[in-house]
mmCIF file of C-alpha atoms in Angstrom:
data_model
loop_
_atom_site.group_PDB
_atom_site.id
_atom_site.type_symbol
_atom_site.label_atom_id
_atom_site.label_comp_id
_atom_site.label_asym_id
_atom_site.label_seq_id
_atom_site.Cartn_x
_atom_site.Cartn_y
_atom_site.Cartn_z
ATOM 1 C CA ALA A 113 17.496 -3.550 -8.611
ATOM 2 C CA ASP A 114 14.403 -4.161 -10.752
ATOM 3 C CA VAL A 115 14.946 -5.691 -14.109
ATOM 4 C CA THR A 116 12.235 -5.463 -16.751
ATOM 5 C CA TYR A 117 11.625 -7.813 -19.665
ATOM 6 C CA ASP A 118 9.196 -7.704 -22.613
ATOM 7 C CA LEU A 119 6.790 -10.552 -22.870
ATOM 8 C CA GLY A 120 6.167 -11.229 -26.561
ATOM 9 C CA ALA A 121 6.907 -8.769 -29.347
ATOM 10 C CA PRO A 122 4.990 -7.000 -32.071
ATOM 11 C CA THR A 123 5.654 -9.938 -34.408
ATOM 12 C CA ALA A 124 5.283 -12.647 -31.651
ATOM 13 C CA ARG A 125 2.203 -11.747 -29.561
ATOM 14 C CA TRP A 126 0.640 -13.832 -26.877
ATOM 15 C CA ALA A 127 -2.866 -15.127 -27.637
ATOM 16 C CA ASN A 128 -4.239 -15.465 -24.094
ATOM 17 C CA MET A 129 -2.927 -15.060 -20.624
ATOM 18 C CA TYR A 130 -4.370 -17.016 -17.677
ATOM 19 C CA THR A 131 -3.613 -15.564 -14.251
ATOM 20 C CA GLY A 132 -4.773 -15.376 -10.747
ATOM 21 C CA ASP A 133 -5.388 -11.927 -9.341
ATOM 22 C CA LEU A 134 -3.511 -9.293 -11.340
ATOM 23 C CA HIS A 135 -1.078 -7.087 -9.380
ATOM 24 C CA LEU A 136 0.069 -3.848 -11.000
ATOM 25 C CA LYS A 137 2.766 -1.806 -9.312
ATOM 26 C CA ASN A 138 5.215 0.844 -10.332
ATOM 27 C CA GLU A 139 6.598 4.190 -9.108
ATOM 28 C CA ARG A 140 3.100 5.828 -9.532
ATOM 29 C CA GLY A 141 0.656 3.184 -8.223
ATOM 30 C CA ASP A 142 -0.042 -0.100 -6.639
ATOM 31 C CA TRP A 143 -3.267 -1.855 -7.616
ATOM 32 C CA THR A 144 -4.749 -5.399 -7.580
ATOM 33 C CA ILE A 145 -7.530 -6.496 -9.919
ATOM 34 C CA ILE A 146 -9.602 -9.309 -8.355
ATOM 35 C CA GLU A 147 -12.093 -11.529 -10.153
ATOM 36 C CA GLU A 148 -15.175 -12.087 -7.919
ATOM 37 C CA SER A 149 -17.931 -14.516 -9.004
ATOM 38 C CA ASP A 150 -20.055 -11.879 -10.737
ATOM 39 C CA PHE A 151 -17.914 -8.772 -11.116
ATOM 40 C CA LEU A 152 -14.351 -7.355 -10.833
ATOM 41 C CA THR A 153 -12.929 -5.318 -7.998
ATOM 42 C CA ILE A 154 -9.793 -3.214 -7.961
ATOM 43 C CA THR A 155 -7.912 -2.492 -4.762
ATOM 44 C CA ASN A 156 -5.591 0.458 -4.274
ATOM 45 C CA ASN A 157 -2.872 -1.166 -2.215
ATOM 46 C CA LYS A 158 -1.419 2.187 -1.083
ATOM 47 C CA ASN A 159 -4.605 3.241 0.832
ATOM 48 C CA GLY A 160 -6.652 -0.023 1.064
ATOM 49 C CA LYS A 161 -9.722 1.436 -0.781
ATOM 50 C CA ARG A 162 -11.666 -1.012 -2.943
ATOM 51 C CA TYR A 163 -13.735 -0.292 -6.023
ATOM 52 C CA LYS A 164 -16.183 -2.368 -8.084
ATOM 53 C CA PHE A 165 -15.871 -2.218 -11.758
ATOM 54 C CA CYS A 166 -19.207 -1.041 -13.271
ATOM 55 C CA LEU A 167 -19.549 -2.749 -16.642
ATOM 56 C CA GLU A 168 -22.306 -2.284 -19.173
ATOM 57 C CA GLU A 169 -23.351 -5.194 -21.266
ATOM 58 C CA ILE A 170 -23.209 -4.327 -24.975
ATOM 59 C CA GLY A 171 -24.035 -7.608 -26.666
#
């Protein structure tokens, strides 16, 4: 059985989080965000499709 825990709290927030690739999975989806050298990609792990984040510089 899956057990979930909160990381931090409204009065005890985390300042920064340093991770490798970020895997997000629940009953609705299964995704991985990957940091490439110049951009980010996101992979749908259910169907294998990959997408490139299109970011616009604002500053």
